[in-house]
Coordinates of N, CA, C and O in Angstrom, one line a residue:
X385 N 78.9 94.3 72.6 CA 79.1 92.9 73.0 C 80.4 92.9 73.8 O 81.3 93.7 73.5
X386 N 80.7 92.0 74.8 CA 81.4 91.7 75.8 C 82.4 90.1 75.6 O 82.0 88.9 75.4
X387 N 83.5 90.5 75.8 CA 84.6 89.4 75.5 C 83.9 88.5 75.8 O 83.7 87.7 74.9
X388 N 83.2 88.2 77.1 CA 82.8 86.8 77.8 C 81.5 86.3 76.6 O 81.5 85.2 76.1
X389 N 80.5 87.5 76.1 CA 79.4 87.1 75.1 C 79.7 86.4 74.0 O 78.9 85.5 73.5
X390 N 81.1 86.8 73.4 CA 82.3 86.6 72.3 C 82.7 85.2 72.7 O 82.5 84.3 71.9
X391 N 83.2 84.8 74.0 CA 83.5 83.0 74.1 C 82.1 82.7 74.6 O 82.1 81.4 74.5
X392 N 81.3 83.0 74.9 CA 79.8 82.6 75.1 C 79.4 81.7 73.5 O 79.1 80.5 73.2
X393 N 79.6 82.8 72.8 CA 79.0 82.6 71.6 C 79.9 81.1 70.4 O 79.4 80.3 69.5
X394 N 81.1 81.2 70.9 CA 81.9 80.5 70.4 C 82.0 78.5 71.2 O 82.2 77.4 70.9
X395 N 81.6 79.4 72.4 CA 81.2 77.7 72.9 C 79.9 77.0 72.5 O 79.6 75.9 72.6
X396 N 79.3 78.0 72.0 CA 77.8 77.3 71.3 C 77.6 76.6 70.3 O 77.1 75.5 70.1
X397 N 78.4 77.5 69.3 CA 78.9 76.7 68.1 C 79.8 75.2 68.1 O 79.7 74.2 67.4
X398 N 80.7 75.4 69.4 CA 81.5 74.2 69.2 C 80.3 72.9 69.9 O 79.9 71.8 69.5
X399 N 80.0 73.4 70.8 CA 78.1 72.3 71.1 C 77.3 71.9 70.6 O 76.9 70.7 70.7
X400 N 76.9 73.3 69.5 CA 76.4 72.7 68.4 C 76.5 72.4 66.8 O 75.9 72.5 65.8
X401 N 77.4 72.0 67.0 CA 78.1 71.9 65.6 C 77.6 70.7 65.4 O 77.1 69.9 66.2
X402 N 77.9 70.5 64.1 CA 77.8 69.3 64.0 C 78.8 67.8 64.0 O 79.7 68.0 63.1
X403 N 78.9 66.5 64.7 CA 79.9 65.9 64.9 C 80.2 65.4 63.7 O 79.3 65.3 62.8
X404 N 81.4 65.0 63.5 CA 82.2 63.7 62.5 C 82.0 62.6 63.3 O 82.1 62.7 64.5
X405 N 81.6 61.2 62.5 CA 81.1 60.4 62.8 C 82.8 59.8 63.1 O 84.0 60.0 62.7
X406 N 82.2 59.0 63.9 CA 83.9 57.9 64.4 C 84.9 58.3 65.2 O 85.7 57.5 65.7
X407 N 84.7 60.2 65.7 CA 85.8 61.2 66.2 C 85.1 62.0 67.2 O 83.9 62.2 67.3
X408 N 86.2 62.4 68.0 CA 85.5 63.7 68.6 C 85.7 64.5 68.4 O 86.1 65.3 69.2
X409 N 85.5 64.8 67.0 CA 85.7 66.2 66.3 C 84.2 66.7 66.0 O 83.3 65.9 66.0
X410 N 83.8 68.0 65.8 CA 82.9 68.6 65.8 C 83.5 70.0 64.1 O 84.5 70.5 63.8
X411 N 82.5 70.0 63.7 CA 82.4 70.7 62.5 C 82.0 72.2 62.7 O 80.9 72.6 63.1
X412 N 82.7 72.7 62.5 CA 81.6 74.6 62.8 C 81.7 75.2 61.5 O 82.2 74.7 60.5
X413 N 81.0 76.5 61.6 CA 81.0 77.4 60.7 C 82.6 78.3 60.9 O 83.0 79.1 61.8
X414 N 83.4 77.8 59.8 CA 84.7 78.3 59.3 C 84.6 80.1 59.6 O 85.3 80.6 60.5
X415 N 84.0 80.7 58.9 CA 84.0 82.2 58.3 C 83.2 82.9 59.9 O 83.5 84.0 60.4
X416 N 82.0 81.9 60.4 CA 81.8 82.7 61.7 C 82.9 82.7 62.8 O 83.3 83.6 63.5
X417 N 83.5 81.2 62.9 CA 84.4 81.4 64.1 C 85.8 82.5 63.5 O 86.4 83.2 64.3
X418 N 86.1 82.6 62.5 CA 87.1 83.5 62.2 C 86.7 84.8 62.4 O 87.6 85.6 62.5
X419 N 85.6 85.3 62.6 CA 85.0 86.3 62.4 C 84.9 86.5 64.3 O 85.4 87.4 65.0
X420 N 84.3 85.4 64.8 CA 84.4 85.9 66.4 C 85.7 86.1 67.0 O 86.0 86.8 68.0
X421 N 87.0 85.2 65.9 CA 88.2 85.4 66.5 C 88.4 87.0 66.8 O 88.5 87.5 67.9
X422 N 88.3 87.5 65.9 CA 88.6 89.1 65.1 C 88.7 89.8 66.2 O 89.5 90.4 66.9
X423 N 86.7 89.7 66.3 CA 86.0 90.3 67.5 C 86.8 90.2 68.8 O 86.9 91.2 69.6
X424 N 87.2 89.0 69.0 CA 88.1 89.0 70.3 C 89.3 89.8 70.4 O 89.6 90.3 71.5
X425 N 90.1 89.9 69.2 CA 91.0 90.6 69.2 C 90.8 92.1 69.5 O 91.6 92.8 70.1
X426 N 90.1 92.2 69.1 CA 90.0 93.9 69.1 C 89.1 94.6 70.4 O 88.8 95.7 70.8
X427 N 88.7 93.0 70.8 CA 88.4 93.5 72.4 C 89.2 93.5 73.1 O 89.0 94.2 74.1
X428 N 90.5 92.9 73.0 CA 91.4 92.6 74.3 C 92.2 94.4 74.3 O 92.2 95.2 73.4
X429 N 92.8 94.6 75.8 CA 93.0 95.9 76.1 C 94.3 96.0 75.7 O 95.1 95.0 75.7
X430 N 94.6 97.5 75.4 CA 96.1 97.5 74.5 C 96.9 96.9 75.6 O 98.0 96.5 75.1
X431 N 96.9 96.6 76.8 CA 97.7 95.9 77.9 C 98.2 95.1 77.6 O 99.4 94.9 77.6
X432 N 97.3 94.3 77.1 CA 97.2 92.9 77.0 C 98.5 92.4 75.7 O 99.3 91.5 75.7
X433 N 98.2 93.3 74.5 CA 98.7 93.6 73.5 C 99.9 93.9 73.7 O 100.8 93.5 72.9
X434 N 100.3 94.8 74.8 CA 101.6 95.1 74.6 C 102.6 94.2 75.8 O 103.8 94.0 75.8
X435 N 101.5 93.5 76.7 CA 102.3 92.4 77.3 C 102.9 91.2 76.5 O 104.0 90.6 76.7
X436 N 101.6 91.0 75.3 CA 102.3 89.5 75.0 C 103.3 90.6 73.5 O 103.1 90.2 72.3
X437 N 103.6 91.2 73.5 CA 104.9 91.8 72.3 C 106.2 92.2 73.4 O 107.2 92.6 72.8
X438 N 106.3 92.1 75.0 CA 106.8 91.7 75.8 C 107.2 90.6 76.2 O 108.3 90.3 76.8
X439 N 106.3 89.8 75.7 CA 106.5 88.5 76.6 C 107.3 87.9 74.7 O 108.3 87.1 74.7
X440 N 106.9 88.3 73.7 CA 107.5 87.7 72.7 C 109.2 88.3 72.4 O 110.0 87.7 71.7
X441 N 109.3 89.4 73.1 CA 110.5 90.4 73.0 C 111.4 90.1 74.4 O 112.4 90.8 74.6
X442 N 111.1 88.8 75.4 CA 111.7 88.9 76.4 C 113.1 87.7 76.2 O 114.2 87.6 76.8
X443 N 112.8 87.4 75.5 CA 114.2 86.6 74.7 C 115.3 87.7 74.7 O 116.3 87.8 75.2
X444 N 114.6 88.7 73.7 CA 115.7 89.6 73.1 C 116.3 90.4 74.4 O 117.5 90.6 74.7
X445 N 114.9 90.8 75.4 CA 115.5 91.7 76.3 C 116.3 91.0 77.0 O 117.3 91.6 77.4
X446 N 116.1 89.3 77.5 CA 117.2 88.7 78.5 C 118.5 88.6 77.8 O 119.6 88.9 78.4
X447 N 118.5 88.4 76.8 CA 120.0 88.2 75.9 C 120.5 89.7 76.2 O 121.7 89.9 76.5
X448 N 119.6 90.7 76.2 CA 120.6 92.0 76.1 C 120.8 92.4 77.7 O 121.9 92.8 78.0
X449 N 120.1 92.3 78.6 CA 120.2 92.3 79.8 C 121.7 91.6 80.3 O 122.6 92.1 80.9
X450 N 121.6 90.1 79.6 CA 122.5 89.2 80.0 C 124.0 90.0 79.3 O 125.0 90.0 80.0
X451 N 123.9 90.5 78.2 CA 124.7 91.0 77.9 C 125.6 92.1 78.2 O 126.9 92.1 78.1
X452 N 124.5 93.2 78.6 CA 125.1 94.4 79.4 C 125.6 94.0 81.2 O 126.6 94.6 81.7
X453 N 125.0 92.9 81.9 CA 125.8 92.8 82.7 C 126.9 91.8 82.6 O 127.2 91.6 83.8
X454 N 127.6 91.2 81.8 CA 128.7 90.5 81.4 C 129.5 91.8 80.8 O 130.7 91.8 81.0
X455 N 129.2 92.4 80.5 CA 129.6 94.1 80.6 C 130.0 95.0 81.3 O 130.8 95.9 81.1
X456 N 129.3 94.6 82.3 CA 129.4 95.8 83.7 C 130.1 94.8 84.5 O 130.6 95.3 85.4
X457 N 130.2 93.2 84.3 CA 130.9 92.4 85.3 C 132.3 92.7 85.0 O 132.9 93.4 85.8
X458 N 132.9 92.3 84.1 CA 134.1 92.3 83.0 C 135.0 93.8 83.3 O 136.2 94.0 83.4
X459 N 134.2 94.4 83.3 CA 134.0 96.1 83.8 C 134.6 96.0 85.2 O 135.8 96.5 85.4
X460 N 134.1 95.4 86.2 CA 134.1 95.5 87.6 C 135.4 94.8 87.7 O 136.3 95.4 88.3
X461 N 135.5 93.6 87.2 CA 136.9 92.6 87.1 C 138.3 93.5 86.9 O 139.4 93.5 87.5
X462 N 138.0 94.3 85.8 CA 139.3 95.1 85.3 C 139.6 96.0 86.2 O 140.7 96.2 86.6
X463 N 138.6 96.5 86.6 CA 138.5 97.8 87.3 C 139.5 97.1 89.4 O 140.3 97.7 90.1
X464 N 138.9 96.0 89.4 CA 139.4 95.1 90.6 C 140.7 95.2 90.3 O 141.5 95.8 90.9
X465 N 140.9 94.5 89.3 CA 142.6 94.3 89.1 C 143.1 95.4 88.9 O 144.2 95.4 89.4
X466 N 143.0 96.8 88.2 CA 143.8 97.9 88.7 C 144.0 98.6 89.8 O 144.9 99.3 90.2
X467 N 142.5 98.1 90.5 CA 143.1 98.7 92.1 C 143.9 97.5 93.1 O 144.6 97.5 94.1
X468 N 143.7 96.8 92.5 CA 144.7 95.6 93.4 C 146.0 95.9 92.7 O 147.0 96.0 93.4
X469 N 146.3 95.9 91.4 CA 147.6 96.0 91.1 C 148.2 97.6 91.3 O 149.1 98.0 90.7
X470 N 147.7 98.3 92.1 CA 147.7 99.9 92.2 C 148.2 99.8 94.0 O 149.1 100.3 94.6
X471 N 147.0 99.1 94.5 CA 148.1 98.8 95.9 C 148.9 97.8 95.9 O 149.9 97.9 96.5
X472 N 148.7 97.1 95.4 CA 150.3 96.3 95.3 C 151.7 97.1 95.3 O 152.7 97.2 96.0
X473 N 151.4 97.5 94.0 CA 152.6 98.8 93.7 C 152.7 100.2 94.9 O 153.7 100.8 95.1
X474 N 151.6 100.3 95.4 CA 151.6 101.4 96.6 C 152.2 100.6 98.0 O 152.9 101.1 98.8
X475 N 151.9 99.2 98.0 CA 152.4 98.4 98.7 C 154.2 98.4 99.0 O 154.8 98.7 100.0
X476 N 154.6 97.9 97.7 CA 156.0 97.9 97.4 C 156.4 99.2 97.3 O 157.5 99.2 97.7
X477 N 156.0 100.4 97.1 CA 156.7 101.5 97.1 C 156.9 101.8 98.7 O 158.0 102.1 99.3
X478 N 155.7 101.7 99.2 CA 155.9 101.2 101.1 C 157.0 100.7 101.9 O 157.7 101.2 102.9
X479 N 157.1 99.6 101.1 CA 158.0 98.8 101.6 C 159.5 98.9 101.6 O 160.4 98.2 102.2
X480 N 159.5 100.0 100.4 CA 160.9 100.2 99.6 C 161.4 101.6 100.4 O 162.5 102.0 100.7
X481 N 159.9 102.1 100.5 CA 160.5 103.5 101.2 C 160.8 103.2 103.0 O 161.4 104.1 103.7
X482 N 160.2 102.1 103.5 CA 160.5 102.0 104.5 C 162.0 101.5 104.8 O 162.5 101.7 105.8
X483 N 162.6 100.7 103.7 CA 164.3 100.1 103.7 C 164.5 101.1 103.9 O 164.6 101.4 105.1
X484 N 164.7 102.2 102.6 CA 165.4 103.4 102.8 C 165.3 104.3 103.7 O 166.3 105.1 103.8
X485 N 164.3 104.4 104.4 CA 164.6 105.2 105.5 C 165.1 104.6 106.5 O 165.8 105.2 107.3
X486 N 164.6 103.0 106.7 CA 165.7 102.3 107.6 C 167.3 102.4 107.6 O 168.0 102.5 108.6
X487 N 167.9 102.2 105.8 CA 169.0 102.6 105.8 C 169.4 104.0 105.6 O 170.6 104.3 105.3
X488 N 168.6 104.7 105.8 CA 169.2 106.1 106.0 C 169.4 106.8 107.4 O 170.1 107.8 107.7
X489 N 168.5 105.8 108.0 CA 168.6 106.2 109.4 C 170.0 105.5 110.2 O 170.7 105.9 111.1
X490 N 170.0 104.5 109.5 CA 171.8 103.5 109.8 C 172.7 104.5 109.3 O 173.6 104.7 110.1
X491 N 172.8 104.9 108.4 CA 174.0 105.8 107.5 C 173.9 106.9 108.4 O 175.1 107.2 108.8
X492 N 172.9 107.8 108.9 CA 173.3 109.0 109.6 C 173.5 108.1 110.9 O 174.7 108.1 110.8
X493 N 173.2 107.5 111.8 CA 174.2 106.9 113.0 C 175.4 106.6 112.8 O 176.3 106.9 113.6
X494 N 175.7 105.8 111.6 CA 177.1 106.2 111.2 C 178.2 107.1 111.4 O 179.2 107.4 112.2
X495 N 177.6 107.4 110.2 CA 178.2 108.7 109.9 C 178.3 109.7 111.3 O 179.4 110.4 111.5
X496 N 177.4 109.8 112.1 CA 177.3 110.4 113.2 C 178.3 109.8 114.2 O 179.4 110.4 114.4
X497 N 178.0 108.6 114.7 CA 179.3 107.3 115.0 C 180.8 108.1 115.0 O 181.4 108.8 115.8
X498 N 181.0 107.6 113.7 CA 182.3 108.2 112.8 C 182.5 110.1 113.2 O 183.5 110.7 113.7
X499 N 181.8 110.4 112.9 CA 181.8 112.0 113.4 C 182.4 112.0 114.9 O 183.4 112.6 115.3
X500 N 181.5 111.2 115.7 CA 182.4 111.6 117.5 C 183.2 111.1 117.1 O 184.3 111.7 117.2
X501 N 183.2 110.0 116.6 CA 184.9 109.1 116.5 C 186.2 110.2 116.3 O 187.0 110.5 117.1
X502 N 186.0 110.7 114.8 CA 187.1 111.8 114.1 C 187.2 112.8 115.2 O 188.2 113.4 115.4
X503 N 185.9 112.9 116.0 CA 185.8 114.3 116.6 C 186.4 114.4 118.1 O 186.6 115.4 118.7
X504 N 186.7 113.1 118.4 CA 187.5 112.4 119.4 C 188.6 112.3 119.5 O 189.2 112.9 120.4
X505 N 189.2 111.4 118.3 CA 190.5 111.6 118.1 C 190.8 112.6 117.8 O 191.9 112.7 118.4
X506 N 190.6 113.5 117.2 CA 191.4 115.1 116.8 C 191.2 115.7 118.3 O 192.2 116.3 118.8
X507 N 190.1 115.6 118.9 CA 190.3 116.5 120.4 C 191.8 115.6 121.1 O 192.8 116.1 121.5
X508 N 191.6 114.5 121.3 CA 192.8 113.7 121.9 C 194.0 114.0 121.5 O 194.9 114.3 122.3
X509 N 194.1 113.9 120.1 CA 195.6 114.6 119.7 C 195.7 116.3 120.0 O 196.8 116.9 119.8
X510 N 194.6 117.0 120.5 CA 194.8 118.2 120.6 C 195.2 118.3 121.8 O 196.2 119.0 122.1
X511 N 194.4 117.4 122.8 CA 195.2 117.1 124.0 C 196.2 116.6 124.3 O 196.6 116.9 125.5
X512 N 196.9 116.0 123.7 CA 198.2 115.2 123.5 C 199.1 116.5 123.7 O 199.8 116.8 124.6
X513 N 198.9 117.4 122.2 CA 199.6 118.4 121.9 C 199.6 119.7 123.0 O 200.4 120.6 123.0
X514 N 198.8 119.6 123.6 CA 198.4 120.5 124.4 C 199.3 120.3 125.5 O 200.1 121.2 125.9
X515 N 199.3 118.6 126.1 CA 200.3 118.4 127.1 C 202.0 118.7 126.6 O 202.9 119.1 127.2
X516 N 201.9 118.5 125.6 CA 203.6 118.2 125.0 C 203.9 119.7 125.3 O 204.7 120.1 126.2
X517 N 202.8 120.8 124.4 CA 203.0 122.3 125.0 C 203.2 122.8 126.2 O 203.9 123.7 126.5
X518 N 202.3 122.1 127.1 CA 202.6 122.8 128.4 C 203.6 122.4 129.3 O 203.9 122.9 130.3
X519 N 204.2 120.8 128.6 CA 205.6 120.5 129.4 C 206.4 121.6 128.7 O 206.9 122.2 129.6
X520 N 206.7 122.1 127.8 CA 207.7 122.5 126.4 C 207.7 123.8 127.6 O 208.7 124.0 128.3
X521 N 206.4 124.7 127.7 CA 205.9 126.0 128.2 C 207.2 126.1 129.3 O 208.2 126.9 129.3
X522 N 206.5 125.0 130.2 CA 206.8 124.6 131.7 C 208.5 124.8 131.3 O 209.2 125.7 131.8
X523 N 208.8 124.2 130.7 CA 210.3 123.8 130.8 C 211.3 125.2 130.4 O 212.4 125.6 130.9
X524 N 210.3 125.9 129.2 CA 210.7 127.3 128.9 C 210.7 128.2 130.0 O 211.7 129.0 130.2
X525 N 209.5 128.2 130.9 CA 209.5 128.9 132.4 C 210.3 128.8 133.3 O 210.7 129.7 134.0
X526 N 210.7 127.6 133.3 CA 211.5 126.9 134.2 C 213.3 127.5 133.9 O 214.0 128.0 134.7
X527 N 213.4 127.1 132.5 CA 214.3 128.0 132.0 C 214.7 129.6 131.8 O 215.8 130.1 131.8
X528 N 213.5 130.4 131.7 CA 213.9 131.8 131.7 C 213.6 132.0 133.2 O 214.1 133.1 133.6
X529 N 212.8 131.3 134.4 CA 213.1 131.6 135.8 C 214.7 131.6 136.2 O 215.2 132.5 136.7
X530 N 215.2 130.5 135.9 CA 216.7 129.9 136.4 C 217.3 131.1 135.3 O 218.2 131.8 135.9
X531 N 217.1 131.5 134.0 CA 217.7 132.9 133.6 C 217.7 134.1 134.3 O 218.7 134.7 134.7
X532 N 216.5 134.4 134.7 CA 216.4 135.7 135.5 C 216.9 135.6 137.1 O 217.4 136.5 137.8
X533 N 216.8 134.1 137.4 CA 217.4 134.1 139.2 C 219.4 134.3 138.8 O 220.2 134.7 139.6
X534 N 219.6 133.8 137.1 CA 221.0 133.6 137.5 C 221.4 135.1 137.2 O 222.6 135.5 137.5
X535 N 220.2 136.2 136.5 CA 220.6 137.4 136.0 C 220.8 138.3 137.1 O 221.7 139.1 137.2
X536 N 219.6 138.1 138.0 CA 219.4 138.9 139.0 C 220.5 138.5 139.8 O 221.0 139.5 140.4
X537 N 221.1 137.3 140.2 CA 222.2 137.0 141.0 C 223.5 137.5 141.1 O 224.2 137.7 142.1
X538 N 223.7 137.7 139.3 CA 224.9 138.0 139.0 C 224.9 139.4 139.3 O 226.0 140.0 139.3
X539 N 223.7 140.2 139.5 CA 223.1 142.0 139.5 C 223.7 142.1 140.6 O 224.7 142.8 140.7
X540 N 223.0 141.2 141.8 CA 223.5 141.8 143.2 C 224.6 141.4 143.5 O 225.1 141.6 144.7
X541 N 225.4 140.6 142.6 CA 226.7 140.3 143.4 C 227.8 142.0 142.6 O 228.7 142.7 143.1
X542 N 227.3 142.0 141.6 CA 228.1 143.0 141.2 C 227.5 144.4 141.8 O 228.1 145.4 141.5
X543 N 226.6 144.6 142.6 CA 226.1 145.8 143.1 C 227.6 145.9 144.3 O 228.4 146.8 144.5
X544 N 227.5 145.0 144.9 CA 228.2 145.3 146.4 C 229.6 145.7 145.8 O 230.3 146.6 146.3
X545 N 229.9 145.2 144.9 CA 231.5 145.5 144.2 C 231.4 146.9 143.8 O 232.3 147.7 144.0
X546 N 230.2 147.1 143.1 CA 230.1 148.5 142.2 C 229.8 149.7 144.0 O 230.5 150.4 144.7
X547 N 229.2 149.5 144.1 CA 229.1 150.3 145.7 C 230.2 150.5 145.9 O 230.7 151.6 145.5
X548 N 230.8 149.3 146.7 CA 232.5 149.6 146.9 C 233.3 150.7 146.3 O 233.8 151.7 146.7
X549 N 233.3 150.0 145.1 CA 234.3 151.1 144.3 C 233.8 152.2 144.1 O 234.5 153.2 144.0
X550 N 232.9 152.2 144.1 CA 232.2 153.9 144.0 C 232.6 154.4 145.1 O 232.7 155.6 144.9
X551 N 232.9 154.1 146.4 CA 233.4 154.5 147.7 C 234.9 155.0 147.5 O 235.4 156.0 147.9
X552 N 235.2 154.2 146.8 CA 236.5 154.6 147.2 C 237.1 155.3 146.0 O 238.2 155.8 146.1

């Protein structure tokens, strides 16, 4: 027998049953229609069976569905804000290491600055000292020339005398 024979047989009964007077209700045989119910049941295909224990189980699966992704969202959220508060902080370390190399790059022109500067003035007073020496030199030259013109002077004047007397 065939599902369709099974409501075949069940529409017959409800046709011919017998009516209640006053209603549109109809009377059947209790024990046969419980009995074609059965039949029906055990015709339908385990498909069918395991759709509607699906379809009675889809409450539980949307709650758990809904739940694991309020999970994986919450998830995503945290996971956002550590990488945003990770460049931020990568941000600011950026920014901090860019001062300091800005002021480190000022401190060595400085300091560099200040370097020709010291390295300026000490050559200038070297020059300074340098002239004071070569007047000092100059004037020492100048002095042991006028020594030796007055040495040598006094040489040839005493030669002609020493000559002489050796003559005679």
């Amino acid at each position: 027998m065939s599902i369709y024979d099974v409501f075949d047989k069940l529409q017959q009964e409800v046709e011919n049953g017998g009516s209640v007077p006053l209603t549109a209700k109809v009377m059947i045989d209790k024990d046969l229609f419980l009995d074609l119910l059965d039949e029906l049941r055990e015709m339908l295909p385990p498909e069918v069976i395991q759709a509607q224990n699906i379809l009675d189980s889809a409450s539980s699966i949307i709650q758990n569905a809904k739940h694991e992704a309020e999970i994986i969202v919450n998830e995503a959220h945290a996971r956002r804000e550590e990488i945003l508060e990770i460049s931020s902080i990568n941000k600011e370390a950026q920014q901090r290491a860019e001062v300091m190399l800005k002021k480190a790059k000022l401190d060595a022109y400085k300091i560099r600055a200040g370097s020709l500067e010291q390295s300026y003035n000490i050559m200038d007073e070297a020059y300074e000292e340098a002239i004071k020496a070569a007047e000092l030199f100059a004037t020492y030259r100048d002095q042991l020339q006028a020594s030796k013109e007055s040495l040598l002077a006094s040489v040839k004047k005493k030669q002609p005398q020493e000559t002489a007397e050796s003559e005679e």
